[in-house]
């Protein structure tokens, strides 16, 4: 599995070594889950440069790699020993400080950023990766059913977010995909309103946007519910978002251009008079991180391929009123999608 990924990267660059200095690329190319370590990968050698805190773990996880003690042999020495001419490095996550320091120790060596190359290799998920994401999505679905029982007048958003986190961790999640969004009432007009101490009131829209990590892979879903009876305006907004979401789901398949999917959804919201209230892209891929390539937005020229992941999350946000977002996570397939999110999406009035 790691060999296949590494070969795929080498196919897209003329670097003679890949210098991998950060997660999640280290995990993706070696299986190692620790921090403060480095991979040096040539076409026929693989080193993991780490310190004594990680010797046992690195030996167990990065089994294809020869271990190097960083206290005795610094990274620059490992790179020098391989006589490299051109180093592929992670320009998106490496600090300028680290880069300048490394460069000063490697005279006459060329550097090329390979962050995007690796992100592109990561776009297509293996069956094994999809299975992990499916489980992470299932735990989140169960979390949503669970949290509905706790929504009552006077309960704080942070209490709901915490209950949701606790539940998902107990179900096997190792962490949250990101800080849980639980935004109620006028706060639901903030697309990324993290849970606050605001108390839930009757008539509030309550948006939950959350996900969890399972075996290194994340999920992401959003649902908006109402406490009590929804007003006519709330119903209209909800109906519009749901229609936009379903329209996108119905056309998604391998071979379609991402921006065309975004447009189908966006036009429904625009035609209902809420074009100005949907400011973000329709969706994004995910995997080891919650935002991966490709994205699905008006600017995304990517033609979707089988086994890419995509979120589908249109929304309408009205300041001083509230907002609605509905998000499913799907696998792109030939001829359609596999939807990994199965929570109810007709408007729930609690
Ligand atoms: Mn999302």
mmCIF file of C-alpha atoms and ligand atoms in Angstrom:
data_model
loop_
_atom_site.group_PDB
_atom_site.id
_atom_site.type_symbol
_atom_site.label_atom_id
_atom_site.label_comp_id
_atom_site.label_asym_id
_atom_site.label_seq_id
_atom_site.Cartn_x
_atom_site.Cartn_y
_atom_site.Cartn_z
ATOM 1 C CA UNK A 1 0.000 0.000 0.000
ATOM 2 C CA UNK A 2 2.734 2.519 0.993
ATOM 3 C CA UNK A 3 4.887 1.464 -1.960
ATOM 4 C CA UNK A 4 2.028 2.105 -4.342
ATOM 5 C CA UNK A 5 1.485 5.585 -2.914
ATOM 6 C CA UNK A 6 5.195 6.425 -2.971
ATOM 7 C CA UNK A 7 5.541 5.239 -6.582
ATOM 8 C CA UNK A 8 2.571 7.359 -7.536
ATOM 9 C CA UNK A 9 4.271 10.452 -6.069
ATOM 10 C CA UNK A 10 7.597 9.714 -7.799
ATOM 11 C CA UNK A 11 5.682 9.400 -11.078
ATOM 12 C CA UNK A 12 4.631 13.036 -10.729
ATOM 13 C CA UNK A 13 7.978 14.630 -9.830
ATOM 14 C CA UNK A 14 11.608 14.411 -10.896
ATOM 15 C CA UNK A 15 12.876 14.737 -7.316
ATOM 16 C CA UNK A 16 15.196 11.949 -6.255
ATOM 17 C CA UNK A 17 14.123 12.101 -2.619
ATOM 18 C CA UNK A 18 10.890 12.852 -0.791
ATOM 19 C CA UNK A 19 11.431 14.636 2.492
ATOM 20 C CA UNK A 20 8.257 14.273 4.542
ATOM 21 C CA UNK A 21 8.313 16.513 7.582
ATOM 22 C CA UNK A 22 4.751 16.544 8.916
ATOM 23 C CA UNK A 23 1.486 14.738 9.466
ATOM 24 C CA UNK A 24 -0.755 13.660 7.816
ATOM 25 C CA UNK A 25 1.707 12.825 5.018
ATOM 26 C CA UNK A 26 3.912 10.839 7.419
ATOM 27 C CA UNK A 27 0.971 8.632 8.366
ATOM 28 C CA UNK A 28 -0.142 8.318 4.740
ATOM 29 C CA UNK A 29 3.259 7.125 3.573
ATOM 30 C CA UNK A 30 4.400 5.054 6.537
ATOM 31 C CA UNK A 31 1.611 4.329 9.025
ATOM 32 C CA UNK A 32 3.489 6.188 11.763
ATOM 33 C CA UNK A 33 1.146 8.225 13.975
ATOM 34 C CA UNK A 34 3.639 10.155 16.128
ATOM 35 C CA UNK A 35 4.971 13.689 15.840
ATOM 36 C CA UNK A 36 8.376 15.371 15.536
ATOM 37 C CA UNK A 37 9.653 12.781 13.053
ATOM 38 C CA UNK A 38 10.708 12.808 9.413
ATOM 39 C CA UNK A 39 10.629 10.445 6.477
ATOM 40 C CA UNK A 40 13.416 10.377 3.917
ATOM 41 C CA UNK A 41 12.299 8.349 0.934
ATOM 42 C CA UNK A 42 14.395 7.585 -2.144
ATOM 43 C CA UNK A 43 13.407 5.203 -4.908
ATOM 44 C CA UNK A 44 15.014 2.310 -3.049
ATOM 45 C CA UNK A 45 15.481 3.404 0.571
ATOM 46 C CA UNK A 46 13.172 4.553 3.339
ATOM 47 C CA UNK A 47 14.264 6.113 6.606
ATOM 48 C CA UNK A 48 12.263 7.369 9.550
ATOM 49 C CA UNK A 49 14.280 9.918 11.506
ATOM 50 C CA UNK A 50 12.970 10.156 15.042
ATOM 51 C CA UNK A 51 13.937 10.389 18.696
ATOM 52 C CA UNK A 52 13.893 8.049 21.657
ATOM 53 C CA UNK A 53 10.290 8.886 22.587
ATOM 54 C CA UNK A 54 9.186 7.139 19.405
ATOM 55 C CA UNK A 55 11.670 4.268 18.860
ATOM 56 C CA UNK A 56 9.280 1.516 19.941
ATOM 57 C CA UNK A 57 6.269 3.049 18.228
ATOM 58 C CA UNK A 58 8.096 3.762 14.958
ATOM 59 C CA UNK A 59 9.427 0.193 14.812
ATOM 60 C CA UNK A 60 5.890 -1.122 15.259
ATOM 61 C CA UNK A 61 4.092 1.271 12.910
ATOM 62 C CA UNK A 62 6.548 2.235 10.174
ATOM 63 C CA UNK A 63 7.632 -1.315 9.448
ATOM 64 C CA UNK A 64 8.967 -0.568 5.943
ATOM 65 C CA UNK A 65 11.343 2.051 7.291
ATOM 66 C CA UNK A 66 14.874 1.945 8.615
ATOM 67 C CA UNK A 67 15.056 3.890 11.850
ATOM 68 C CA UNK A 68 17.547 6.712 12.349
ATOM 69 C CA UNK A 69 18.207 8.303 15.725
ATOM 70 C CA UNK A 70 17.905 12.050 15.178
ATOM 71 C CA UNK A 71 20.072 12.745 18.226
ATOM 72 C CA UNK A 72 23.005 11.076 16.461
ATOM 73 C CA UNK A 73 22.191 11.749 12.811
ATOM 74 C CA UNK A 74 20.299 14.910 11.975
ATOM 75 C CA UNK A 75 17.967 15.076 8.998
ATOM 76 C CA UNK A 76 20.476 17.001 6.867
ATOM 77 C CA UNK A 77 23.053 14.237 7.370
ATOM 78 C CA UNK A 78 20.580 11.576 6.241
ATOM 79 C CA UNK A 79 19.799 13.611 3.126
ATOM 80 C CA UNK A 80 23.521 14.158 2.430
ATOM 81 C CA UNK A 81 24.248 10.455 2.796
ATOM 82 C CA UNK A 82 21.795 9.776 -0.028
ATOM 83 C CA UNK A 83 23.651 12.136 -2.343
ATOM 84 C CA UNK A 84 20.473 13.830 -3.434
ATOM 85 C CA UNK A 85 20.241 16.462 -6.146
ATOM 86 C CA UNK A 86 16.616 17.475 -5.846
ATOM 87 C CA UNK A 87 14.555 17.246 -2.674
ATOM 88 C CA UNK A 88 10.778 17.149 -2.712
ATOM 89 C CA UNK A 89 9.525 18.841 0.447
ATOM 90 C CA UNK A 90 6.197 19.828 1.995
ATOM 91 C CA UNK A 91 6.130 23.523 1.241
ATOM 92 C CA UNK A 92 2.623 23.989 2.627
ATOM 93 C CA UNK A 93 3.412 22.843 6.145
ATOM 94 C CA UNK A 94 7.153 23.492 6.555
ATOM 95 C CA UNK A 95 8.022 26.731 8.313
ATOM 96 C CA UNK A 96 10.282 29.235 6.539
ATOM 97 C CA UNK A 97 12.608 28.956 9.527
ATOM 98 C CA UNK A 98 13.026 25.200 9.103
ATOM 99 C CA UNK A 99 13.333 25.464 5.319
ATOM 100 C CA UNK A 100 16.048 28.131 5.419
ATOM 101 C CA UNK A 101 17.977 26.206 8.018
ATOM 102 C CA UNK A 102 17.794 22.976 6.025
ATOM 103 C CA UNK A 103 18.762 24.726 2.815
ATOM 104 C CA UNK A 104 21.811 26.296 4.432
ATOM 105 C CA UNK A 105 23.088 22.823 5.286
ATOM 106 C CA UNK A 106 22.585 21.371 1.826
ATOM 107 C CA UNK A 107 24.674 23.385 -0.591
ATOM 108 C CA UNK A 108 23.890 23.020 -4.266
ATOM 109 C CA UNK A 109 20.780 20.912 -3.718
ATOM 110 C CA UNK A 110 17.514 21.851 -5.457
ATOM 111 C CA UNK A 111 14.164 21.929 -3.688
ATOM 112 C CA UNK A 112 10.693 21.381 -5.091
ATOM 113 C CA UNK A 113 7.390 21.675 -3.253
ATOM 114 C CA UNK A 114 5.425 18.412 -3.430
ATOM 115 C CA UNK A 115 2.508 19.177 -1.065
ATOM 116 C CA UNK A 116 0.016 19.502 -3.912
ATOM 117 C CA UNK A 117 1.318 16.406 -5.707
ATOM 118 C CA UNK A 118 0.652 14.339 -2.575
ATOM 119 C CA UNK A 119 -2.751 15.978 -2.073
ATOM 120 C CA UNK A 120 -3.659 14.922 -5.598
ATOM 121 C CA UNK A 121 -2.554 11.342 -5.001
ATOM 122 C CA UNK A 122 -4.720 11.372 -1.872
ATOM 123 C CA UNK A 123 -7.833 12.414 -3.819
ATOM 124 C CA UNK A 124 -8.712 8.853 -4.813
ATOM 125 C CA UNK A 125 -9.406 6.737 -1.769
ATOM 126 C CA UNK A 126 -8.725 3.018 -1.446
ATOM 127 C CA UNK A 127 -11.474 0.642 -0.308
ATOM 128 C CA UNK A 128 -9.708 0.416 3.037
ATOM 129 C CA UNK A 129 -9.752 4.203 3.470
ATOM 130 C CA UNK A 130 -13.413 4.401 2.441
ATOM 131 C CA UNK A 131 -14.285 1.745 5.002
ATOM 132 C CA UNK A 132 -12.701 3.803 7.791
ATOM 133 C CA UNK A 133 -14.508 6.944 6.656
ATOM 134 C CA UNK A 134 -17.761 4.962 6.449
ATOM 135 C CA UNK A 135 -17.377 3.901 10.083
ATOM 136 C CA UNK A 136 -16.535 7.485 11.144
ATOM 137 C CA UNK A 137 -19.684 8.659 9.316
ATOM 138 C CA UNK A 138 -21.794 5.950 10.949
ATOM 139 C CA UNK A 139 -20.624 6.957 14.426
ATOM 140 C CA UNK A 140 -21.567 10.565 13.600
ATOM 141 C CA UNK A 141 -25.018 9.454 12.385
ATOM 142 C CA UNK A 142 -25.547 7.626 15.668
ATOM 143 C CA UNK A 143 -24.352 10.743 17.470
ATOM 144 C CA UNK A 144 -27.022 12.814 15.759
ATOM 145 C CA UNK A 145 -29.838 10.465 16.813
ATOM 146 C CA UNK A 146 -28.413 10.477 20.308
ATOM 147 C CA UNK A 147 -28.155 14.250 20.657
ATOM 148 C CA UNK A 148 -31.784 14.846 19.613
ATOM 149 C CA UNK A 149 -32.860 13.483 23.006
ATOM 150 C CA UNK A 150 -30.902 16.192 24.815
ATOM 151 C CA UNK A 151 -32.286 19.225 22.990
ATOM 152 C CA UNK A 152 -34.508 21.109 25.414
ATOM 153 C CA UNK A 153 -35.232 24.713 26.272
ATOM 154 C CA UNK A 154 -32.472 26.119 28.492
ATOM 155 C CA UNK A 155 -29.767 23.614 27.569
ATOM 156 C CA UNK A 156 -26.509 25.269 26.523
ATOM 157 C CA UNK A 157 -24.956 24.703 23.108
ATOM 158 C CA UNK A 158 -21.692 23.623 24.752
ATOM 159 C CA UNK A 159 -23.546 20.973 26.758
ATOM 160 C CA UNK A 160 -24.950 19.511 23.535
ATOM 161 C CA UNK A 161 -21.547 19.628 21.831
ATOM 162 C CA UNK A 162 -19.900 17.916 24.783
ATOM 163 C CA UNK A 163 -22.566 15.209 24.981
ATOM 164 C CA UNK A 164 -22.082 14.558 21.279
ATOM 165 C CA UNK A 165 -18.319 14.313 21.638
ATOM 166 C CA UNK A 166 -18.551 12.002 24.632
ATOM 167 C CA UNK A 167 -20.979 9.726 22.793
ATOM 168 C CA UNK A 168 -18.814 9.477 19.670
ATOM 169 C CA UNK A 169 -15.671 8.775 21.694
ATOM 170 C CA UNK A 170 -17.479 6.004 23.527
ATOM 171 C CA UNK A 171 -18.533 4.547 20.164
ATOM 172 C CA UNK A 172 -14.913 4.191 19.094
ATOM 173 C CA UNK A 173 -13.929 7.581 17.673
ATOM 174 C CA UNK A 174 -10.400 8.619 18.625
ATOM 175 C CA UNK A 175 -11.082 12.342 18.302
ATOM 176 C CA UNK A 176 -13.347 14.945 16.762
ATOM 177 C CA UNK A 177 -12.801 15.856 13.101
ATOM 178 C CA UNK A 178 -12.941 19.508 14.234
ATOM 179 C CA UNK A 179 -14.441 21.522 17.055
ATOM 180 C CA UNK A 180 -18.154 20.729 17.001
ATOM 181 C CA UNK A 181 -20.369 23.431 15.598
ATOM 182 C CA UNK A 182 -23.580 23.827 17.533
ATOM 183 C CA UNK A 183 -25.173 27.143 16.694
ATOM 184 C CA UNK A 184 -28.708 28.011 17.736
ATOM 185 C CA UNK A 185 -31.139 30.846 17.097
ATOM 186 C CA UNK A 186 -29.516 33.904 15.515
ATOM 187 C CA UNK A 187 -26.132 32.221 16.002
ATOM 188 C CA UNK A 188 -27.100 29.635 13.365
ATOM 189 C CA UNK A 189 -26.541 32.406 10.785
ATOM 190 C CA UNK A 190 -22.826 31.891 11.401
ATOM 191 C CA UNK A 191 -21.834 28.989 9.160
ATOM 192 C CA UNK A 192 -18.992 28.059 11.542
ATOM 193 C CA UNK A 193 -20.424 29.081 14.892
ATOM 194 C CA UNK A 194 -18.621 26.934 17.448
ATOM 195 C CA UNK A 195 -20.755 25.910 20.423
ATOM 196 C CA UNK A 196 -21.151 28.723 22.945
ATOM 197 C CA UNK A 197 -22.793 29.089 26.340
ATOM 198 C CA UNK A 198 -25.997 30.311 24.682
ATOM 199 C CA UNK A 199 -29.085 28.503 25.911
ATOM 200 C CA UNK A 200 -31.425 26.859 23.428
ATOM 201 C CA UNK A 201 -34.744 28.694 23.161
ATOM 202 C CA UNK A 202 -38.103 27.667 21.801
ATOM 203 C CA UNK A 203 -38.314 28.358 18.071
ATOM 204 C CA UNK A 204 -34.525 28.222 17.549
ATOM 205 C CA UNK A 205 -32.932 26.706 14.528
ATOM 206 C CA UNK A 206 -30.090 24.530 15.862
ATOM 207 C CA UNK A 207 -27.322 23.582 13.449
ATOM 208 C CA UNK A 208 -24.942 20.760 14.316
ATOM 209 C CA UNK A 209 -21.889 20.394 12.085
ATOM 210 C CA UNK A 210 -19.573 17.732 13.373
ATOM 211 C CA UNK A 211 -17.656 14.574 12.711
ATOM 212 C CA UNK A 212 -15.211 12.193 14.252
ATOM 213 C CA UNK A 213 -11.968 10.395 13.535
ATOM 214 C CA UNK A 214 -11.853 6.639 13.140
ATOM 215 C CA UNK A 215 -8.468 4.986 12.636
ATOM 216 C CA UNK A 216 -6.992 8.209 11.262
ATOM 217 C CA UNK A 217 -9.889 9.083 8.949
ATOM 218 C CA UNK A 218 -12.524 11.767 9.467
ATOM 219 C CA UNK A 219 -16.228 12.190 8.846
ATOM 220 C CA UNK A 220 -18.232 15.383 8.479
ATOM 221 C CA UNK A 221 -22.001 15.954 8.562
ATOM 222 C CA UNK A 222 -24.472 18.740 9.273
ATOM 223 C CA UNK A 223 -28.108 18.814 10.281
ATOM 224 C CA UNK A 224 -30.345 21.694 11.323
ATOM 225 C CA UNK A 225 -33.387 21.114 13.525
ATOM 226 C CA UNK A 226 -35.942 23.366 15.202
ATOM 227 C CA UNK A 227 -36.949 23.352 18.846
ATOM 228 C CA UNK A 228 -40.741 23.585 18.846
ATOM 229 C CA UNK A 229 -42.836 24.425 15.795
ATOM 230 C CA UNK A 230 -41.023 25.886 12.805
ATOM 231 C CA UNK A 231 -42.287 29.215 11.447
ATOM 232 C CA UNK A 232 -43.329 29.528 7.804
ATOM 233 C CA UNK A 233 -40.083 31.340 6.995
ATOM 234 C CA UNK A 234 -38.006 28.655 8.697
ATOM 235 C CA UNK A 235 -39.848 26.001 6.724
ATOM 236 C CA UNK A 236 -39.318 27.847 3.461
ATOM 237 C CA UNK A 237 -35.585 28.241 4.043
ATOM 238 C CA UNK A 238 -35.229 24.637 5.099
ATOM 239 C CA UNK A 239 -37.172 23.388 2.085
ATOM 240 C CA UNK A 240 -34.960 25.415 -0.249
ATOM 241 C CA UNK A 241 -31.705 24.109 1.230
ATOM 242 C CA UNK A 242 -32.987 20.547 1.163
ATOM 243 C CA UNK A 243 -34.059 20.876 -2.460
ATOM 244 C CA UNK A 244 -30.620 22.274 -3.362
ATOM 245 C CA UNK A 245 -28.910 19.452 -1.519
ATOM 246 C CA UNK A 246 -31.007 16.700 -3.085
ATOM 247 C CA UNK A 247 -30.493 18.175 -6.559
ATOM 248 C CA UNK A 248 -26.718 17.981 -6.143
ATOM 249 C CA UNK A 249 -26.885 14.432 -4.788
ATOM 250 C CA UNK A 250 -28.985 13.346 -7.750
ATOM 251 C CA UNK A 251 -26.424 14.466 -10.362
ATOM 252 C CA UNK A 252 -23.176 13.578 -8.601
ATOM 253 C CA UNK A 253 -21.254 10.783 -10.286
ATOM 254 C CA UNK A 254 -17.872 10.042 -11.783
ATOM 255 C CA UNK A 255 -17.252 12.160 -14.881
ATOM 256 C CA UNK A 256 -19.159 15.264 -13.786
ATOM 257 C CA UNK A 257 -17.313 18.562 -13.277
ATOM 258 C CA UNK A 258 -17.400 19.770 -9.656
ATOM 259 C CA UNK A 259 -18.403 23.344 -10.517
ATOM 260 C CA UNK A 260 -21.411 22.100 -12.502
ATOM 261 C CA UNK A 261 -22.680 20.317 -9.394
ATOM 262 C CA UNK A 262 -22.140 23.456 -7.331
ATOM 263 C CA UNK A 263 -24.105 25.468 -9.912
ATOM 264 C CA UNK A 264 -27.121 23.143 -9.886
ATOM 265 C CA UNK A 265 -27.412 23.512 -6.130
ATOM 266 C CA UNK A 266 -26.569 27.211 -6.062
ATOM 267 C CA UNK A 267 -29.116 28.084 -8.766
ATOM 268 C CA UNK A 268 -31.939 26.603 -6.688
ATOM 269 C CA UNK A 269 -30.970 28.814 -3.759
ATOM 270 C CA UNK A 270 -30.492 31.832 -6.046
ATOM 271 C CA UNK A 271 -33.864 31.347 -7.734
ATOM 272 C CA UNK A 272 -35.546 31.189 -4.346
ATOM 273 C CA UNK A 273 -34.088 34.642 -3.632
ATOM 274 C CA UNK A 274 -31.327 33.595 -1.252
ATOM 275 C CA UNK A 275 -28.286 33.738 -3.555
ATOM 276 C CA UNK A 276 -26.582 36.292 -1.309
ATOM 277 C CA UNK A 277 -27.115 34.059 1.699
ATOM 278 C CA UNK A 278 -25.066 31.120 0.427
ATOM 279 C CA UNK A 279 -21.478 32.315 0.495
ATOM 280 C CA UNK A 280 -19.417 29.154 0.680
ATOM 281 C CA UNK A 281 -18.703 26.316 -1.716
ATOM 282 C CA UNK A 282 -21.034 23.354 -1.991
ATOM 283 C CA UNK A 283 -18.560 20.864 -0.623
ATOM 284 C CA UNK A 284 -15.080 19.494 -0.157
ATOM 285 C CA UNK A 285 -13.327 16.208 -0.016
ATOM 286 C CA UNK A 286 -11.843 14.796 3.175
ATOM 287 C CA UNK A 287 -9.878 11.837 4.455
ATOM 288 C CA UNK A 288 -6.951 12.263 6.802
ATOM 289 C CA UNK A 289 -7.925 15.923 7.056
ATOM 290 C CA UNK A 290 -11.361 17.463 7.074
ATOM 291 C CA UNK A 291 -10.605 19.548 3.994
ATOM 292 C CA UNK A 292 -8.855 17.749 1.179
ATOM 293 C CA UNK A 293 -8.840 18.067 -2.586
ATOM 294 C CA UNK A 294 -10.926 18.348 -4.611
ATOM 295 C CA UNK A 295 -13.359 21.006 -3.541
ATOM 296 C CA UNK A 296 -16.771 21.548 -5.066
ATOM 297 C CA UNK A 297 -17.223 25.264 -5.661
ATOM 298 C CA UNK A 298 -17.969 27.670 -8.540
ATOM 299 C CA UNK A 299 -14.209 27.687 -9.277
ATOM 300 C CA UNK A 300 -13.547 23.959 -9.122
ATOM 301 C CA UNK A 301 -12.727 22.613 -12.592
ATOM 302 C CA UNK A 302 -12.010 19.099 -11.314
ATOM 303 C CA UNK A 303 -13.774 16.262 -13.062
ATOM 304 C CA UNK A 304 -14.858 13.916 -10.314
ATOM 305 C CA UNK A 305 -13.583 10.357 -10.358
ATOM 306 C CA UNK A 306 -14.665 7.115 -8.800
ATOM 307 C CA UNK A 307 -13.734 6.780 -5.106
ATOM 308 C CA UNK A 308 -13.288 10.463 -4.469
ATOM 309 C CA UNK A 309 -15.121 11.621 -1.342
ATOM 310 C CA UNK A 310 -17.270 14.732 -1.350
ATOM 311 C CA UNK A 311 -19.422 16.580 1.152
ATOM 312 C CA UNK A 312 -22.616 18.164 -0.166
ATOM 313 C CA UNK A 313 -23.545 21.036 2.108
ATOM 314 C CA UNK A 314 -25.569 23.929 0.780
ATOM 315 C CA UNK A 315 -26.794 26.483 3.296
ATOM 316 C CA UNK A 316 -28.759 29.683 3.717
ATOM 317 C CA UNK A 317 -27.678 32.123 6.422
ATOM 318 C CA UNK A 318 -29.642 35.221 7.374
ATOM 319 C CA UNK A 319 -28.138 37.650 9.860
ATOM 320 C CA UNK A 320 -30.283 38.302 12.924
ATOM 321 C CA UNK A 321 -32.565 35.449 11.929
ATOM 322 C CA UNK A 322 -30.693 32.181 11.642
ATOM 323 C CA UNK A 323 -29.480 29.656 9.159
ATOM 324 C CA UNK A 324 -29.808 26.163 7.770
ATOM 325 C CA UNK A 325 -27.190 23.798 6.407
ATOM 326 C CA UNK A 326 -27.657 20.164 5.431
ATOM 327 C CA UNK A 327 -24.531 18.128 4.778
ATOM 328 C CA UNK A 328 -24.060 14.563 3.635
ATOM 329 C CA UNK A 329 -20.796 12.806 2.901
ATOM 330 C CA UNK A 330 -20.709 10.726 -0.261
ATOM 331 C CA UNK A 331 -18.390 8.489 -2.241
ATOM 332 C CA UNK A 332 -18.343 9.241 -5.965
ATOM 333 C CA UNK A 333 -19.094 6.161 -8.036
ATOM 334 C CA UNK A 334 -19.532 5.437 -11.717
ATOM 335 C CA UNK A 335 -23.154 6.310 -12.390
ATOM 336 C CA UNK A 336 -23.932 7.794 -8.980
ATOM 337 C CA UNK A 337 -22.909 7.998 -5.345
ATOM 338 C CA UNK A 338 -22.685 5.979 -2.198
ATOM 339 C CA UNK A 339 -24.101 8.214 0.538
ATOM 340 C CA UNK A 340 -22.292 7.562 3.837
ATOM 341 C CA UNK A 341 -24.664 9.811 5.831
ATOM 342 C CA UNK A 342 -28.050 8.347 6.616
ATOM 343 C CA UNK A 343 -29.541 10.696 9.218
ATOM 344 C CA UNK A 344 -33.042 12.018 8.615
ATOM 345 C CA UNK A 345 -33.115 15.219 6.623
ATOM 346 C CA UNK A 346 -36.769 16.204 6.509
ATOM 347 C CA UNK A 347 -37.137 19.067 8.986
ATOM 348 C CA UNK A 348 -37.170 17.747 12.542
ATOM 349 C CA UNK A 349 -39.282 19.769 14.990
ATOM 350 C CA UNK A 350 -38.428 18.774 18.517
HETATM 351 MN MN1 LIG B 1 -18.025 19.999 5.717
#
